[in-house]
PDB file of C-alpha atoms in Angstrom:
ATOM      1  CA  MET A   1      55.238  26.381  -4.083  1.00 88.00           C
ATOM      2  CA  GLU A   2      56.554  24.475  -1.146  1.00 88.00           C
ATOM      3  CA  ARG A   3      54.458  24.440   2.019  1.00 87.00           C
ATOM      4  CA  VAL A   4      54.892  23.395   5.613  1.00 83.00           C
ATOM      5  CA  LEU A   5      53.438  19.952   6.476  1.00 81.00           C
ATOM      6  CA  GLY A   6      52.436  20.511  10.034  1.00 85.00           C
ATOM      7  CA  ILE A   7      53.624  21.698  13.448  1.00 88.00           C
ATOM      8  CA  GLY A   8      57.174  20.485  14.029  1.00 87.00           C
ATOM      9  CA  GLY A   9      57.570  21.572  17.575  1.00 92.00           C
ATOM     10  CA  TYR A  10      56.444  24.172  20.203  1.00 93.00           C
ATOM     11  CA  PHE A  11      59.230  25.507  22.532  1.00 92.00           C
ATOM     12  CA  LEU A  12      58.780  27.139  25.957  1.00 91.00           C
ATOM     13  CA  ARG A  13      61.385  29.033  27.937  1.00 91.00           C
ATOM     14  CA  ALA A  14      61.324  27.788  31.641  1.00 95.00           C
ATOM     15  CA  ALA A  15      62.987  28.815  34.800  1.00 96.00           C
ATOM     16  CA  ASP A  16      62.962  24.837  35.514  1.00 96.00           C
ATOM     17  CA  PRO A  17      62.668  22.991  32.214  1.00 94.00           C
ATOM     18  CA  VAL A  18      62.778  19.594  33.837  1.00 94.00           C
ATOM     19  CA  ALA A  19      59.989  20.491  36.146  1.00 96.00           C
ATOM     20  CA  LEU A  20      57.843  22.112  33.486  1.00 96.00           C
ATOM     21  CA  SER A  21      58.294  18.985  31.227  1.00 95.00           C
ATOM     22  CA  ALA A  22      57.218  16.806  34.154  1.00 96.00           C
ATOM     23  CA  TRP A  23      54.079  18.857  34.759  1.00 97.00           C
ATOM     24  CA  TYR A  24      52.954  18.393  31.274  1.00 97.00           C
ATOM     25  CA  ARG A  25      53.616  14.772  31.436  1.00 97.00           C
ATOM     26  CA  ASP A  26      52.003  14.342  34.881  1.00 97.00           C
ATOM     27  CA  HIS A  27      49.084  16.541  34.330  1.00 97.00           C
ATOM     28  CA  LEU A  28      48.181  16.367  30.623  1.00 97.00           C
ATOM     29  CA  GLY A  29      49.728  13.016  29.753  1.00 96.00           C
ATOM     30  CA  LEU A  30      52.084  14.340  27.309  1.00 96.00           C
ATOM     31  CA  GLU A  31      54.813  11.659  27.063  1.00 95.00           C
ATOM     32  CA  ALA A  32      57.938  12.901  25.326  1.00 94.00           C
ATOM     33  CA  ASP A  33      61.182  11.169  24.979  1.00 93.00           C
ATOM     34  CA  GLU A  34      64.641  12.523  26.123  1.00 90.00           C
ATOM     35  CA  ASN A  35      64.766  14.727  23.120  1.00 90.00           C
ATOM     36  CA  GLY A  36      61.218  16.107  23.465  1.00 92.00           C
ATOM     37  CA  LEU A  37      59.600  13.965  20.698  1.00 93.00           C
ATOM     38  CA  TRP A  38      56.000  13.325  21.183  1.00 95.00           C
ATOM     39  CA  ARG A  39      53.840  11.556  18.668  1.00 94.00           C
ATOM     40  CA  GLN A  40      50.465  13.158  18.668  1.00 93.00           C
ATOM     41  CA  ASP A  41      47.246  11.680  17.324  1.00 93.00           C
ATOM     42  CA  ALA A  42      46.133  12.632  13.879  1.00 93.00           C
ATOM     43  CA  GLY A  43      43.594  15.481  13.852  1.00 92.00           C
ATOM     44  CA  PRO A  44      42.875  19.073  13.038  1.00 91.00           C
ATOM     45  CA  THR A  45      45.278  21.895  13.967  1.00 92.00           C
ATOM     46  CA  VAL A  46      44.281  25.667  13.883  1.00 92.00           C
ATOM     47  CA  PHE A  47      46.654  28.372  12.955  1.00 93.00           C
ATOM     48  CA  ALA A  48      45.127  31.725  13.659  1.00 94.00           C
ATOM     49  CA  ALA A  49      46.484  35.201  14.315  1.00 95.00           C
ATOM     50  CA  PHE A  50      44.781  37.322  16.989  1.00 94.00           C
ATOM     51  CA  GLU A  51      44.789  41.042  17.538  1.00 94.00           C
ATOM     52  CA  SER A  52      47.604  42.293  19.487  1.00 91.00           C
ATOM     53  CA  GLY A  53      45.453  43.653  22.357  1.00 91.00           C
ATOM     54  CA  THR A  54      43.553  40.366  22.933  1.00 92.00           C
ATOM     55  CA  ASP A  55      43.125  39.079  26.429  1.00 90.00           C
ATOM     56  CA  TYR A  56      42.316  35.678  25.158  1.00 92.00           C
ATOM     57  CA  PHE A  57      45.844  34.319  25.926  1.00 91.00           C
ATOM     58  CA  GLY A  58      45.521  35.388  29.537  1.00 87.00           C
ATOM     59  CA  SER A  59      48.476  37.658  30.186  1.00 86.00           C
ATOM     60  CA  ARG A  60      49.315  40.229  27.663  1.00 86.00           C
ATOM     61  CA  ALA A  61      52.945  39.327  27.970  1.00 89.00           C
ATOM     62  CA  GLN A  62      52.201  35.757  26.637  1.00 90.00           C
ATOM     63  CA  GLN A  63      52.670  36.224  22.830  1.00 91.00           C
ATOM     64  CA  THR A  64      51.518  32.691  21.824  1.00 93.00           C
ATOM     65  CA  MET A  65      49.137  30.121  23.307  1.00 94.00           C
ATOM     66  CA  LEU A  66      49.330  26.340  23.005  1.00 94.00           C
ATOM     67  CA  ASN A  67      46.178  24.475  22.292  1.00 96.00           C
ATOM     68  CA  PHE A  68      45.824  20.738  22.922  1.00 96.00           C
ATOM     69  CA  ARG A  69      43.005  18.529  21.550  1.00 96.00           C
ATOM     70  CA  VAL A  70      41.339  16.399  24.041  1.00 97.00           C
ATOM     71  CA  ARG A  71      38.809  13.671  23.877  1.00 95.00           C
ATOM     72  CA  ASP A  72      36.748  14.619  27.057  1.00 97.00           C
ATOM     73  CA  LEU A  73      37.145  18.200  28.153  1.00 97.00           C
ATOM     74  CA  ASP A  74      35.183  17.818  31.368  1.00 97.00           C
ATOM     75  CA  ALA A  75      37.350  14.715  32.374  1.00 97.00           C
ATOM     76  CA  MET A  76      40.481  16.495  31.538  1.00 97.00           C
ATOM     77  CA  LEU A  77      39.691  19.566  33.563  1.00 98.00           C
ATOM     78  CA  ALA A  78      38.525  17.359  36.559  1.00 97.00           C
ATOM     79  CA  GLN A  79      41.835  15.481  36.342  1.00 97.00           C
ATOM     80  CA  LEU A  80      43.690  18.886  36.305  1.00 97.00           C
ATOM     81  CA  ARG A  81      41.718  20.268  39.207  1.00 97.00           C
ATOM     82  CA  ALA A  82      42.372  17.025  41.257  1.00 97.00           C
ATOM     83  CA  GLY A  83      46.038  17.449  40.561  1.00 96.00           C
ATOM     84  CA  GLY A  84      46.156  20.981  41.966  1.00 97.00           C
ATOM     85  CA  ALA A  85      46.358  22.665  38.479  1.00 97.00           C
ATOM     86  CA  ASP A  86      45.352  26.345  37.882  1.00 97.00           C
ATOM     87  CA  VAL A  87      42.255  25.643  36.002  1.00 98.00           C
ATOM     88  CA  ALA A  88      40.084  28.568  34.596  1.00 97.00           C
ATOM     89  CA  GLY A  89      36.373  28.447  35.878  1.00 95.00           C
ATOM     90  CA  GLU A  90      34.856  29.055  32.452  1.00 95.00           C
ATOM     91  CA  ILE A  91      34.131  26.728  29.563  1.00 97.00           C
ATOM     92  CA  GLN A  92      33.390  28.069  26.018  1.00 96.00           C
ATOM     93  CA  ASP A  93      31.101  26.378  23.631  1.00 97.00           C
ATOM     94  CA  MET A  94      31.349  27.291  19.909  1.00 94.00           C
ATOM     95  CA  LYS A  95      28.644  25.633  17.799  1.00 96.00           C
ATOM     96  CA  GLY A  96      30.168  23.398  15.124  1.00 94.00           C
ATOM     97  CA  VAL A  97      33.784  24.032  16.458  1.00 94.00           C
ATOM     98  CA  GLY A  98      33.817  22.449  19.930  1.00 95.00           C
ATOM     99  CA  ARG A  99      34.331  23.187  23.613  1.00 97.00           C
ATOM    100  CA  PHE A 100      37.206  24.969  25.152  1.00 97.00           C
ATOM    101  CA  GLY A 101      38.685  25.238  28.680  1.00 97.00           C
ATOM    102  CA  TRP A 102      42.033  26.652  29.969  1.00 97.00           C
ATOM    103  CA  VAL A 103      44.733  25.712  32.386  1.00 98.00           C
ATOM    104  CA  THR A 104      47.808  27.796  33.464  1.00 97.00           C
ATOM    105  CA  ASP A 105      51.049  25.837  33.864  1.00 97.00           C
ATOM    106  CA  PRO A 106      53.500  26.363  36.687  1.00 97.00           C
ATOM    107  CA  GLU A 107      55.537  28.895  34.674  1.00 95.00           C
ATOM    108  CA  GLY A 108      52.370  31.088  34.030  1.00 94.00           C
ATOM    109  CA  ASN A 109      51.566  29.959  30.431  1.00 95.00           C
ATOM    110  CA  ARG A 110      47.907  29.845  29.680  1.00 96.00           C
ATOM    111  CA  VAL A 111      47.166  26.548  27.744  1.00 97.00           C
ATOM    112  CA  GLU A 112      43.907  25.874  25.876  1.00 97.00           C
ATOM    113  CA  LEU A 113      42.238  22.595  25.784  1.00 97.00           C
ATOM    114  CA  TRP A 114      39.867  21.816  22.936  1.00 96.00           C
ATOM    115  CA  GLN A 115      37.350  19.128  22.541  1.00 96.00           C
ATOM    116  CA  PRO A 116      36.538  19.325  18.794  1.00 95.00           C
ATOM    117  CA  ALA A 117      32.848  19.014  17.830  1.00 94.00           C
TER     118      ALA A 117
END
């Protein structure tokens, strides 16, 4: 059986795609080329389905949530706050899994940040 090799892309609708791409570059350090190609560091990726009524993604209108691995969650959240980003106040610790925090981008998409254990 053929199988997928990994995530090939994640695509967002945006009222202002240029500004949203700049926000991800300026606030999260996501450097992509003119075609959107970004070379991420090797590491784990989680693929999970959630109940349709979950509040975990923030707005119920948001059908998917992007999760980025980070080296230092506290430093990333401080950087985001200093840049004026909408950072959630809570942090979640999952024993053996890691720590989680959240930011909402300028288009209203909740993004999860994960510091693996």
